[in-house]
Short mmCIF file of C-alpha atoms and ligand atoms in Angstrom, two decimals:
data_model
loop_
_atom_site.label_atom_id
_atom_site.label_comp_id
_atom_site.label_asym_id
_atom_site.label_seq_id
_atom_site.Cartn_x
_atom_site.Cartn_y
_atom_site.Cartn_z
CA UNK A 780 -38.23 95.82 -65.22
CA UNK A 781 -36.87 95.72 -61.65
CA UNK A 782 -34.03 97.95 -60.47
CA UNK A 783 -30.53 96.54 -60.96
CA UNK A 784 -28.51 96.63 -57.73
CA UNK A 785 -24.78 97.19 -57.85
CA UNK A 786 -22.55 94.89 -55.76
CA UNK A 787 -18.83 94.89 -54.95
CA UNK A 788 -17.13 91.99 -53.19
CA UNK A 789 -14.22 92.15 -50.75
CA UNK A 790 -12.46 88.82 -50.14
CA UNK A 791 -11.97 86.74 -53.29
CA UNK A 792 -11.44 83.30 -51.69
CA UNK A 793 -13.54 80.13 -51.76
CA UNK A 794 -16.78 81.59 -50.45
CA UNK A 795 -17.02 84.66 -52.67
CA UNK A 796 -17.51 82.46 -55.74
CA UNK A 797 -21.08 81.62 -54.75
CA UNK A 798 -22.08 85.32 -54.56
CA UNK A 799 -20.11 86.29 -57.67
CA UNK A 800 -21.72 83.56 -59.79
CA UNK A 801 -25.21 84.29 -58.44
CA UNK A 802 -24.86 87.99 -59.33
CA UNK A 803 -23.48 87.36 -62.80
CA UNK A 804 -25.53 84.23 -63.51
CA UNK A 805 -28.96 83.38 -62.08
CA UNK A 806 -29.67 86.92 -60.83
CA UNK A 807 -28.05 88.96 -63.61
CA UNK A 808 -31.38 90.63 -64.41
CA UNK A 809 -31.41 92.20 -60.92
CA UNK A 810 -27.77 92.51 -59.96
CA UNK A 811 -24.42 93.54 -61.34
CA UNK A 812 -20.87 93.17 -60.06
CA UNK A 813 -18.84 96.41 -60.01
CA UNK A 814 -15.53 95.36 -58.44
CA UNK A 815 -13.48 92.81 -56.53
CA UNK A 816 -11.06 93.54 -53.70
CA UNK A 817 -8.51 91.30 -51.95
CA UNK A 818 -5.08 91.72 -50.39
CA UNK A 819 -3.95 88.84 -52.62
CA UNK A 820 -3.88 90.30 -56.11
CA UNK A 821 -3.39 86.84 -57.64
CA UNK A 822 -6.60 85.51 -56.12
CA UNK A 823 -8.54 88.59 -57.21
CA UNK A 824 -7.12 88.25 -60.73
CA UNK A 825 -8.08 84.56 -60.82
CA UNK A 826 -11.67 85.56 -60.12
CA UNK A 827 -11.62 88.35 -62.72
CA UNK A 828 -10.25 85.86 -65.27
CA UNK A 829 -13.10 83.47 -64.48
CA UNK A 830 -15.61 86.26 -64.98
CA UNK A 831 -14.11 87.13 -68.37
CA UNK A 832 -14.20 83.46 -69.46
CA UNK A 833 -17.63 82.56 -68.11
CA UNK A 834 -19.55 85.82 -68.46
CA UNK A 835 -17.57 87.84 -71.00
CA UNK A 836 -17.30 90.74 -68.55
CA UNK A 837 -14.34 92.84 -67.32
CA UNK A 838 -14.42 93.36 -63.55
CA UNK A 839 -11.92 95.80 -62.04
CA UNK A 840 -9.82 94.42 -59.19
CA UNK A 841 -8.45 96.40 -56.26
CA UNK A 842 -5.81 95.57 -53.66
CA UNK A 843 -7.00 95.90 -50.08
CA UNK A 844 -5.36 99.30 -49.53
CA UNK A 845 -7.52 100.61 -52.38
CA UNK A 846 -10.88 99.50 -50.95
CA UNK A 847 -12.05 103.13 -50.70
CA UNK A 848 -11.09 103.71 -54.34
CA UNK A 849 -13.18 100.70 -55.36
CA UNK A 850 -16.22 102.18 -53.63
CA UNK A 851 -15.70 105.68 -55.06
CA UNK A 852 -14.86 104.55 -58.59
CA UNK A 853 -17.34 101.68 -59.04
CA UNK A 854 -20.22 103.05 -56.89
CA UNK A 855 -21.74 99.84 -55.50
CA UNK A 856 -25.04 100.00 -53.60
CA UNK A 857 -24.06 96.98 -51.53
CA UNK A 858 -20.70 95.55 -50.45
CA UNK A 859 -20.45 91.79 -49.87
CA UNK A 860 -17.84 90.89 -47.25
CA UNK A 861 -16.19 87.46 -47.65
CA UNK A 862 -12.74 88.04 -46.16
CA UNK A 863 -11.33 86.11 -43.24
CA UNK A 864 -13.41 86.73 -40.12
CA UNK A 865 -11.12 89.12 -38.24
CA UNK A 866 -11.37 91.63 -41.11
CA UNK A 867 -15.15 91.68 -41.45
CA UNK A 868 -15.57 94.63 -39.07
CA UNK A 869 -13.05 96.74 -40.97
CA UNK A 870 -14.89 96.40 -44.27
CA UNK A 871 -18.42 96.42 -42.84
CA UNK A 872 -17.78 99.72 -41.04
CA UNK A 873 -15.89 101.38 -43.87
CA UNK A 874 -18.49 100.38 -46.47
CA UNK A 875 -21.29 101.81 -44.33
CA UNK A 876 -19.30 105.01 -43.71
CA UNK A 877 -18.90 105.36 -47.47
CA UNK A 878 -22.67 105.09 -47.94
CA UNK A 879 -23.15 101.41 -48.85
CA UNK A 880 -25.39 98.73 -47.41
CA UNK A 881 -23.55 95.55 -46.49
CA UNK A 882 -24.06 91.83 -46.77
CA UNK A 883 -21.55 89.93 -44.64
CA UNK A 884 -20.67 86.32 -44.25
CA UNK A 885 -20.82 84.84 -40.78
CA UNK A 886 -19.47 85.39 -38.20
CA UNK A 887 -20.34 89.10 -38.21
CA UNK A 888 -17.05 89.57 -36.34
CA UNK A 889 -14.93 87.78 -33.71
CA UNK A 890 -14.90 89.76 -30.46
CA UNK A 891 -16.91 92.19 -28.34
CA UNK A 892 -14.93 95.34 -29.24
CA UNK A 893 -15.36 94.77 -32.97
CA UNK A 894 -19.02 93.84 -32.49
CA UNK A 895 -19.67 97.11 -30.64
CA UNK A 896 -17.85 99.11 -33.34
CA UNK A 897 -20.13 97.58 -35.99
CA UNK A 898 -23.28 98.29 -33.95
CA UNK A 899 -22.14 101.89 -33.37
CA UNK A 900 -21.32 102.48 -37.06
CA UNK A 901 -24.65 101.01 -38.12
CA UNK A 902 -26.43 103.29 -35.66
CA UNK A 903 -24.56 106.37 -36.89
CA UNK A 904 -24.90 105.67 -40.61
CA UNK A 905 -28.37 104.05 -40.62
CA UNK A 906 -27.16 101.66 -43.31
CA UNK A 907 -28.52 98.16 -43.67
CA UNK A 908 -26.39 95.20 -42.60
CA UNK A 909 -27.42 91.69 -43.50
CA UNK A 910 -25.71 88.60 -42.05
CA UNK A 911 -26.12 85.57 -44.30
CA UNK A 912 -27.13 82.68 -42.10
CA UNK A 913 -27.54 80.06 -44.82
CA UNK A 914 -28.20 77.39 -42.17
CA UNK A 915 -31.59 78.97 -41.38
CA UNK A 916 -32.58 78.43 -45.02
CA UNK A 917 -31.78 74.70 -45.07
CA UNK A 918 -35.24 73.07 -45.49
CA UNK A 919 -35.06 70.62 -42.54
CA UNK A 920 -33.91 73.45 -40.22
CA UNK A 921 -36.71 75.70 -41.48
CA UNK A 922 -39.05 72.76 -40.90
CA UNK A 923 -37.95 72.58 -37.25
CA UNK A 924 -38.72 76.31 -36.99
CA UNK A 925 -42.13 75.62 -38.55
CA UNK A 926 -42.86 72.88 -36.00
CA UNK A 927 -41.76 75.02 -33.05
CA UNK A 928 -43.83 77.98 -34.31
CA UNK A 929 -46.85 75.66 -34.55
CA UNK A 930 -46.57 75.05 -30.80
CA UNK A 931 -46.76 71.27 -31.21
CA UNK A 932 -44.57 70.65 -28.15
CA UNK A 933 -45.48 73.85 -26.28
CA UNK A 934 -43.01 76.30 -24.71
CA UNK A 935 -39.42 75.03 -24.78
CA UNK A 936 -37.84 74.32 -21.42
CA UNK A 937 -34.50 72.88 -22.49
CA UNK A 938 -32.38 71.99 -25.51
CA UNK A 939 -29.64 69.37 -25.94
CA UNK A 940 -27.52 70.24 -28.97
CA UNK A 941 -24.42 68.34 -30.06
CA UNK A 942 -22.45 69.17 -33.19
CA UNK A 943 -19.87 66.85 -34.69
CA UNK A 944 -17.19 68.02 -37.15
CA UNK A 945 -15.42 65.12 -38.81
CA UNK A 946 -11.77 64.32 -39.49
CA UNK A 947 -12.12 65.77 -43.01
CA UNK A 948 -13.97 69.11 -42.78
CA UNK A 949 -13.31 69.44 -39.03
CA UNK A 950 -9.58 68.84 -39.47
CA UNK A 951 -9.45 71.49 -42.18
CA UNK A 952 -9.98 74.28 -39.62
CA UNK A 953 -6.63 73.30 -38.11
CA UNK A 954 -4.79 73.77 -41.43
CA UNK A 955 -6.10 77.21 -42.41
CA UNK A 956 -6.19 80.74 -40.91
CA UNK A 957 -9.04 79.50 -38.69
CA UNK A 958 -6.46 77.72 -36.48
CA UNK A 959 -5.66 80.96 -34.63
CA UNK A 960 -8.17 82.85 -32.51
CA UNK A 961 -6.87 86.21 -33.69
CA UNK A 962 -8.24 85.32 -37.16
CA UNK A 963 -11.40 83.37 -36.39
CA UNK A 964 -12.32 83.76 -32.73
CA UNK A 965 -11.96 79.96 -32.49
CA UNK A 966 -14.61 77.43 -33.43
CA UNK A 967 -17.03 78.74 -30.80
CA UNK A 968 -17.25 81.92 -32.87
CA UNK A 969 -16.28 80.93 -36.40
CA UNK A 970 -18.32 77.72 -36.62
CA UNK A 971 -20.73 77.80 -33.71
CA UNK A 972 -22.09 81.21 -34.77
CA UNK A 973 -24.24 79.08 -37.13
CA UNK A 974 -25.37 76.82 -34.30
CA UNK A 975 -26.05 79.56 -31.76
CA UNK A 976 -27.87 81.56 -34.41
CA UNK A 977 -30.09 78.57 -35.15
CA UNK A 978 -30.98 78.24 -31.46
CA UNK A 979 -31.68 81.99 -31.06
CA UNK A 980 -33.92 81.79 -34.12
CA UNK A 981 -35.58 78.47 -33.26
CA UNK A 982 -36.37 79.62 -29.71
CA UNK A 983 -37.01 83.25 -30.67
CA UNK A 984 -34.81 84.17 -27.71
CA UNK A 985 -31.41 85.66 -26.88
CA UNK A 986 -28.58 84.17 -24.82
CA UNK A 987 -28.31 85.48 -21.27
CA UNK A 988 -25.66 83.59 -19.29
CA UNK A 989 -22.99 81.31 -20.71
CA UNK A 990 -20.68 78.90 -18.94
CA UNK A 991 -18.12 77.06 -21.06
CA UNK A 992 -15.20 74.67 -20.87
CA UNK A 993 -12.95 73.72 -23.75
CA UNK A 994 -9.50 72.57 -24.76
CA UNK A 995 -7.55 71.13 -27.67
CA UNK A 996 -7.20 67.40 -27.21
CA UNK A 997 -6.84 65.78 -30.64
CA UNK A 998 -5.05 68.20 -33.00
CA UNK A 999 -1.92 68.19 -30.86
CA UNK A 1000 1.66 66.95 -31.38
CA UNK A 1001 0.92 63.92 -29.15
CA UNK A 1002 -1.62 62.55 -31.65
CA UNK A 1003 0.98 62.75 -34.45
CA UNK A 1004 3.40 60.83 -32.23
CA UNK A 1005 0.73 58.21 -31.50
CA UNK A 1006 0.24 57.83 -35.27
CA UNK A 1007 4.01 57.37 -35.69
CA UNK A 1008 4.44 60.66 -37.61
CA UNK A 1009 7.81 61.62 -36.17
CA UNK A 1010 9.27 63.63 -39.09
CA UNK A 1011 6.34 65.85 -39.99
CA UNK A 1012 6.87 69.24 -41.60
CA UNK A 1013 5.04 72.50 -40.87
CA UNK A 1014 2.92 71.95 -43.99
CA UNK A 1015 1.67 69.03 -46.11
CA UNK A 1016 3.23 70.30 -49.34
CA UNK A 1017 6.78 69.28 -48.40
CA UNK A 1018 6.04 66.71 -45.68
CA UNK A 1019 7.99 63.44 -45.82
CA UNK A 1020 5.26 61.74 -43.76
CA UNK A 1021 2.65 62.42 -46.51
CA UNK A 1022 2.09 58.75 -47.37
CA UNK A 1023 1.62 57.76 -43.72
CA UNK A 1024 -0.52 60.68 -42.53
CA UNK A 1025 -4.34 60.29 -42.61
CA UNK A 1026 -4.57 64.11 -42.66
CA UNK A 1027 -2.31 64.71 -45.65
CA UNK A 1028 -3.83 67.25 -48.05
CA UNK A 1029 -2.39 67.71 -51.54
CA UNK A 1030 -2.95 71.23 -52.85
CA UNK A 1031 -1.00 70.26 -55.94
CA UNK A 1032 -3.37 67.46 -56.94
CA UNK A 1033 -6.69 69.29 -56.56
CA UNK A 1034 -7.14 71.81 -59.41
CA UNK A 1035 -9.38 74.13 -57.36
CA UNK A 1036 -7.12 74.21 -54.32
CA UNK A 1037 -4.01 74.59 -56.46
CA UNK A 1038 -5.37 77.57 -58.40
CA UNK A 1039 -6.96 79.32 -55.42
CA UNK A 1040 -4.19 78.85 -52.86
CA UNK A 1041 -0.96 77.10 -53.95
CA UNK A 1042 -0.50 79.24 -57.07
CA UNK A 1043 -1.22 82.43 -55.08
CA UNK A 1044 1.20 81.83 -52.18
CA UNK A 1045 3.83 83.99 -53.83
CA UNK A 1046 1.62 87.05 -53.32
CA UNK A 1047 0.93 86.78 -49.58
CA UNK A 1048 2.81 83.78 -48.14
CA UNK A 1049 -0.42 82.16 -46.93
CA UNK A 1050 -0.21 78.35 -46.64
CA UNK A 1051 -3.60 76.61 -46.71
CA UNK A 1052 -2.15 73.20 -45.80
CA UNK A 1053 -0.43 73.69 -42.46
CA UNK A 1054 0.05 70.65 -40.23
CA UNK A 1055 -3.05 69.84 -38.14
CA UNK A 1056 -0.79 68.76 -35.26
CA UNK A 1057 1.17 72.00 -35.08
CA UNK A 1058 2.04 73.67 -31.79
CA UNK A 1059 1.15 77.03 -33.37
CA UNK A 1060 -2.58 76.22 -33.24
CA UNK A 1061 -4.43 78.00 -30.42
CA UNK A 1062 -8.10 77.08 -30.96
CA UNK A 1063 -9.99 74.37 -29.06
CA UNK A 1064 -11.27 71.18 -30.67
CA UNK A 1065 -13.61 70.02 -27.88
CA UNK A 1066 -16.00 72.36 -26.11
CA UNK A 1067 -19.04 72.17 -23.85
CA UNK A 1068 -21.47 74.94 -22.87
CA UNK A 1069 -24.45 75.60 -20.67
CA UNK A 1070 -26.52 78.56 -21.89
CA UNK A 1071 -29.46 80.27 -20.21
CA UNK A 1072 -31.85 82.10 -22.58
CA UNK A 1073 -34.13 85.12 -22.13
CA UNK A 1074 -37.13 82.83 -22.69
CA UNK A 1075 -36.19 80.78 -19.63
CA UNK A 1076 -34.94 77.87 -21.74
CA UNK A 1077 -31.57 76.24 -21.02
CA UNK A 1078 -29.23 74.59 -23.50
CA UNK A 1079 -26.52 71.96 -23.15
CA UNK A 1080 -24.24 72.23 -26.18
CA UNK A 1081 -21.09 70.47 -27.32
CA UNK A 1082 -18.80 70.78 -30.33
CA UNK A 1083 -16.14 68.20 -31.18
CA UNK A 1084 -13.99 68.60 -34.27
CA UNK A 1085 -12.45 65.13 -34.68
CA UNK A 1086 -15.50 62.89 -35.07
CA UNK A 1087 -16.03 59.95 -37.49
CA UNK A 1088 -19.13 61.61 -39.00
CA UNK A 1089 -20.30 65.18 -39.49
CA UNK A 1090 -23.63 66.67 -38.50
CA UNK A 1091 -25.65 67.13 -35.32
CA UNK A 1092 -28.32 65.89 -33.00
CA UNK A 1093 -30.71 68.28 -31.27
CA UNK A 1094 -33.53 67.69 -28.84
CA UNK A 1095 -36.14 70.24 -27.77
CA UNK A 1096 -37.93 69.43 -24.50
CA UNK A 1097 -41.25 71.28 -24.34
CA UNK A 1098 -44.14 71.45 -21.88
CA UNK A 1099 -46.27 69.39 -24.31
CA UNK A 1100 -43.66 66.97 -25.67
CA UNK A 1101 -40.29 66.60 -27.32
CA UNK A 1102 -38.79 66.97 -30.81
CA UNK A 1103 -35.69 65.03 -31.78
CA UNK A 1104 -33.83 65.99 -34.94
CA UNK A 1105 -30.71 64.47 -36.45
CA UNK A 1106 -28.80 65.68 -39.49
CA UNK A 1107 -25.86 63.98 -41.18
CA UNK A 1108 -23.74 65.86 -43.71
CA UNK A 1109 -21.52 64.77 -46.61
CA UNK A 1110 -17.74 64.51 -46.32
CA UNK A 1111 -15.85 67.44 -47.89
CA UNK A 1112 -13.21 70.08 -47.35
CA UNK A 1113 -13.67 73.74 -48.09
CA UNK A 1114 -13.27 74.94 -51.72
CA UNK A 1115 -12.21 71.51 -53.01
CA UNK A 1116 -14.81 71.66 -55.77
CA UNK A 1117 -17.43 69.41 -54.08
CA UNK A 1118 -20.84 70.48 -52.66
CA UNK A 1119 -20.13 71.70 -49.10
CA UNK A 1120 -22.27 70.25 -46.29
CA UNK A 1121 -24.85 68.42 -48.42
CA UNK A 1122 -27.34 66.45 -46.33
CA UNK A 1123 -27.24 62.65 -46.22
CA UNK A 1124 -30.91 61.74 -46.56
CA UNK A 1125 -30.68 58.44 -44.72
CA UNK A 1126 -29.02 60.15 -41.73
CA UNK A 1127 -31.51 63.02 -41.43
CA UNK A 1128 -34.79 62.76 -39.54
CA UNK A 1129 -37.27 64.70 -37.39
CA UNK A 1130 -39.34 62.89 -34.72
CA UNK A 1131 -42.13 64.37 -32.64
CA UNK A 1132 -43.00 62.83 -29.24
CA UNK A 1133 -46.22 64.46 -27.94
CA UNK A 1134 -47.32 63.83 -24.37
CA UNK A 1135 -49.97 61.12 -24.03
CA UNK A 1136 -50.01 60.28 -27.78
CA UNK A 1137 -47.97 58.08 -30.12
CA UNK A 1138 -44.69 59.47 -31.45
CA UNK A 1139 -44.42 60.07 -35.19
CA UNK A 1140 -41.79 60.89 -37.79
CA UNK A 1141 -42.21 64.03 -39.92
CA UNK A 1142 -41.34 63.56 -43.62
CA UNK A 1143 -38.24 65.74 -43.92
CA UNK A 1144 -38.51 68.73 -46.27
CA UNK A 1145 -36.29 68.07 -49.26
CA UNK A 1146 -32.90 69.75 -49.35
CA UNK A 1147 -30.43 69.83 -52.21
CA UNK A 1148 -27.15 71.66 -52.68
CA UNK A 1149 -24.63 73.43 -50.45
CA UNK A 1150 -25.00 73.70 -46.66
CA UNK A 1151 -28.08 71.57 -46.21
CA UNK A 1152 -29.81 73.12 -49.22
CA UNK A 1153 -29.57 76.55 -47.58
CA UNK A 1154 -27.25 78.27 -50.07
CA UNK A 1155 -29.62 78.41 -53.04
CA UNK A 1156 -32.59 79.59 -50.96
CA UNK A 1157 -30.46 82.21 -49.27
CA UNK A 1158 -29.30 83.57 -52.64
CA UNK A 1159 -32.88 83.71 -53.86
CA UNK A 1160 -33.90 85.66 -50.77
CA UNK A 1161 -30.93 88.04 -51.10
CA UNK A 1162 -31.28 88.81 -54.78
CA UNK A 1163 -35.05 88.40 -55.33
CA UNK A 1164 -36.41 89.57 -51.98
CA UNK A 1165 -39.79 90.96 -53.01
CA UNK A 1166 -40.86 87.60 -54.36
CA UNK A 1167 -40.43 85.65 -51.15
CA UNK A 1168 -42.14 86.55 -47.91
CA UNK A 1169 -40.06 86.04 -44.78
CA UNK A 1170 -42.58 83.74 -43.11
CA UNK A 1171 -39.92 82.02 -41.03
CA UNK A 1172 -37.96 85.19 -40.13
CA UNK A 1173 -34.82 83.92 -41.85
CA UNK A 1174 -33.44 87.36 -42.75
CA UNK A 1175 -30.85 88.38 -40.16
CA UNK A 1176 -29.64 91.93 -39.52
CA UNK A 1177 -26.85 93.35 -37.32
CA UNK A 1178 -28.76 92.40 -34.15
CA UNK A 1179 -29.16 88.76 -35.22
CA UNK A 1180 -25.51 88.79 -36.28
CA UNK A 1181 -24.46 90.17 -32.89
CA UNK A 1182 -26.53 87.79 -30.76
CA UNK A 1183 -25.24 84.82 -32.72
CA UNK A 1184 -21.60 85.63 -31.92
CA UNK A 1185 -22.16 86.76 -28.35
CA UNK A 1186 -22.67 83.19 -27.12
CA UNK A 1187 -19.29 82.17 -28.56
CA UNK A 1188 -17.51 85.36 -27.45
CA UNK A 1189 -18.91 84.92 -23.94
CA UNK A 1190 -17.91 81.24 -24.04
CA UNK A 1191 -14.32 82.15 -24.98
CA UNK A 1192 -14.25 84.53 -22.02
CA UNK A 1193 -15.81 81.90 -19.75
CA UNK A 1194 -13.13 79.36 -20.74
CA UNK A 1195 -10.42 81.92 -19.88
CA UNK A 1196 -11.95 82.86 -16.53
CA UNK A 1197 -13.52 79.60 -15.44
CA UNK A 1198 -16.74 81.48 -14.61
CA UNK A 1199 -20.13 82.23 -16.23
CA UNK A 1200 -20.36 85.34 -18.46
CA UNK A 1201 -23.43 87.47 -19.24
CA UNK A 1202 -23.87 88.08 -22.98
CA UNK A 1203 -25.65 91.43 -22.75
CA UNK A 1204 -22.79 93.04 -20.83
CA UNK A 1205 -20.51 92.38 -23.79
CA UNK A 1206 -22.61 94.49 -26.17
CA UNK A 1207 -24.50 97.17 -24.22
CA UNK A 1208 -25.71 98.81 -27.46
CA UNK A 1209 -28.00 95.89 -28.10
CA UNK A 1210 -30.07 97.26 -25.21
CA UNK A 1211 -33.44 95.61 -24.99
CA UNK A 1212 -33.43 94.29 -28.53
CA UNK A 1213 -33.93 90.56 -28.52
N1 NAD B 2391 -21.85 80.49 -44.51
C1 NAD B 2391 -21.06 79.50 -44.87
O1 NAD B 2391 -21.50 78.38 -44.94
C2 NAD B 2391 -19.61 79.78 -45.16
C3 NAD B 2391 -18.82 78.83 -45.82
C4 NAD B 2391 -17.48 79.13 -46.07
C5 NAD B 2391 -16.96 80.35 -45.65
N2 NAD B 2391 -17.76 81.24 -45.01
C6 NAD B 2391 -17.21 82.53 -44.56
O2 NAD B 2391 -16.72 83.24 -45.69
C7 NAD B 2391 -15.56 83.99 -45.33
C8 NAD B 2391 -14.42 83.63 -46.28
O3 NAD B 2391 -14.10 82.26 -46.12
P1 NAD B 2391 -13.36 81.45 -47.28
O4 NAD B 2391 -13.63 80.03 -47.03
O5 NAD B 2391 -13.67 82.05 -48.60
O6 NAD B 2391 -11.82 81.74 -46.90
P2 NAD B 2391 -10.59 81.96 -47.91
O7 NAD B 2391 -9.38 81.85 -47.09
O8 NAD B 2391 -10.76 81.09 -49.09
O9 NAD B 2391 -10.81 83.46 -48.40
C9 NAD B 2391 -10.56 84.57 -47.59
C10 NAD B 2391 -10.10 85.70 -48.51
O10 NAD B 2391 -9.85 86.87 -47.72
C11 NAD B 2391 -8.73 87.48 -48.31
N3 NAD B 2391 -8.09 88.47 -47.45
C12 NAD B 2391 -7.17 88.26 -46.48
N4 NAD B 2391 -6.75 89.43 -45.98
C13 NAD B 2391 -7.44 90.41 -46.64
C14 NAD B 2391 -7.45 91.83 -46.57
N5 NAD B 2391 -6.65 92.50 -45.72
N6 NAD B 2391 -8.30 92.50 -47.38
C15 NAD B 2391 -9.11 91.85 -48.26
N7 NAD B 2391 -9.11 90.50 -48.38
C16 NAD B 2391 -8.30 89.79 -47.57
C17 NAD B 2391 -7.81 86.32 -48.65
O11 NAD B 2391 -6.78 86.67 -49.55
C18 NAD B 2391 -8.82 85.35 -49.24
O12 NAD B 2391 -8.95 85.55 -50.63
C19 NAD B 2391 -15.25 83.67 -43.87
O13 NAD B 2391 -15.73 84.70 -43.05
C20 NAD B 2391 -16.03 82.39 -43.62
O14 NAD B 2391 -16.50 82.31 -42.27
C21 NAD B 2391 -19.06 80.98 -44.77
#
């Protein structure tokens, strides 16, 4: 029988449910949950109640100021960090200092100072830090890695990458804690960490120089005025414009959202349904980057968060040809009970254009479930590692986590300064590591 690993989770919101249920369900023979920690005691209790009902287990819950007690009393081997982004560093570092390995959700953290603190703590403690890039595990994205590794289009010279967030999922970032850079680092960190990680991994390269422009153009008071929403409130819950607003979100009418957020507001005052047109938002919704990579490749990248469909197009221009890949995702909002980011088969394709030969379409590797089919495969690799070889180098450590955020952190700085920024200078500890 294999060794049972002990896990504790900090951050009991929407995302933690996937890890909790994997540990107590599909991987119960290899994993056990020792404790749950959150600053919102109601949300932690909700999760513990679910565990009692579904798995007949009692899981101790700890408020955030008792994180150390959770580690000492429940003795986890590994801490899973699923709090809001700006708190990842706090729990990653403390867990490693207390002798635990760590699995963290993306982004590893949101700025250069916190990134360097994590790298320094990892170096001092020698603990293992894993960043869970589920997008790498999505079969079509792994297939692109497979094609690039095969050398079918030769060394990559340039990449054109354009990501669309729609008016459902994209708009949702402007309602939640993500709407302020102090919490999320903005979409260039919070969301694009996935995209920049994919490119680092696909190209097997690191970002060198980043030039970015960006601003908020759609989620602004002027759009509300254009839509005739003149009496809007600070949140949907009590907004008199609800019937007229295409962005109205009812926490009351969705059982998942009501239980997870509306019913827990009394504990921390967090509103998950703030107005998407609010002046208090300080993240961009339209951004464009030029990135130079260590391999010599260049990338043109854009991210727009108010598009009619969600997904991306990417083109790799190589010395022997070109690969074009498009991916369309389902419509959803976070933690509403639907499958997040499922692929739309008819909108997903991979085409190879070799030099001096006919172009052809690759049958796309099948993908089912959350985040392009990546979630299930990621969980399998996390909780049953010895049974799956890492042929496609999908496991990411602190270095992969750092490189993936450095493009966005540099881009934020570039937007502020109006000048290019070198990624390596932001995190000197990364040294010569790719
Ligand atoms: N890889 C993916 O596809 C994916 C998808 C969704 C979310 N995520 C990541 O998961 C993380 C959580 O996102 P979510 O959607 O669950 O958000 P959420 O808002 O539902 O949950 C965040 C949780 O953090 C808790 N928290 C806030 N302050 C805290 C503190 N001081 N100490 C402990 N806990 C605290 C909140 O109470 C909440 O329960 C984020 O980092 C996000 O980027 C990743």
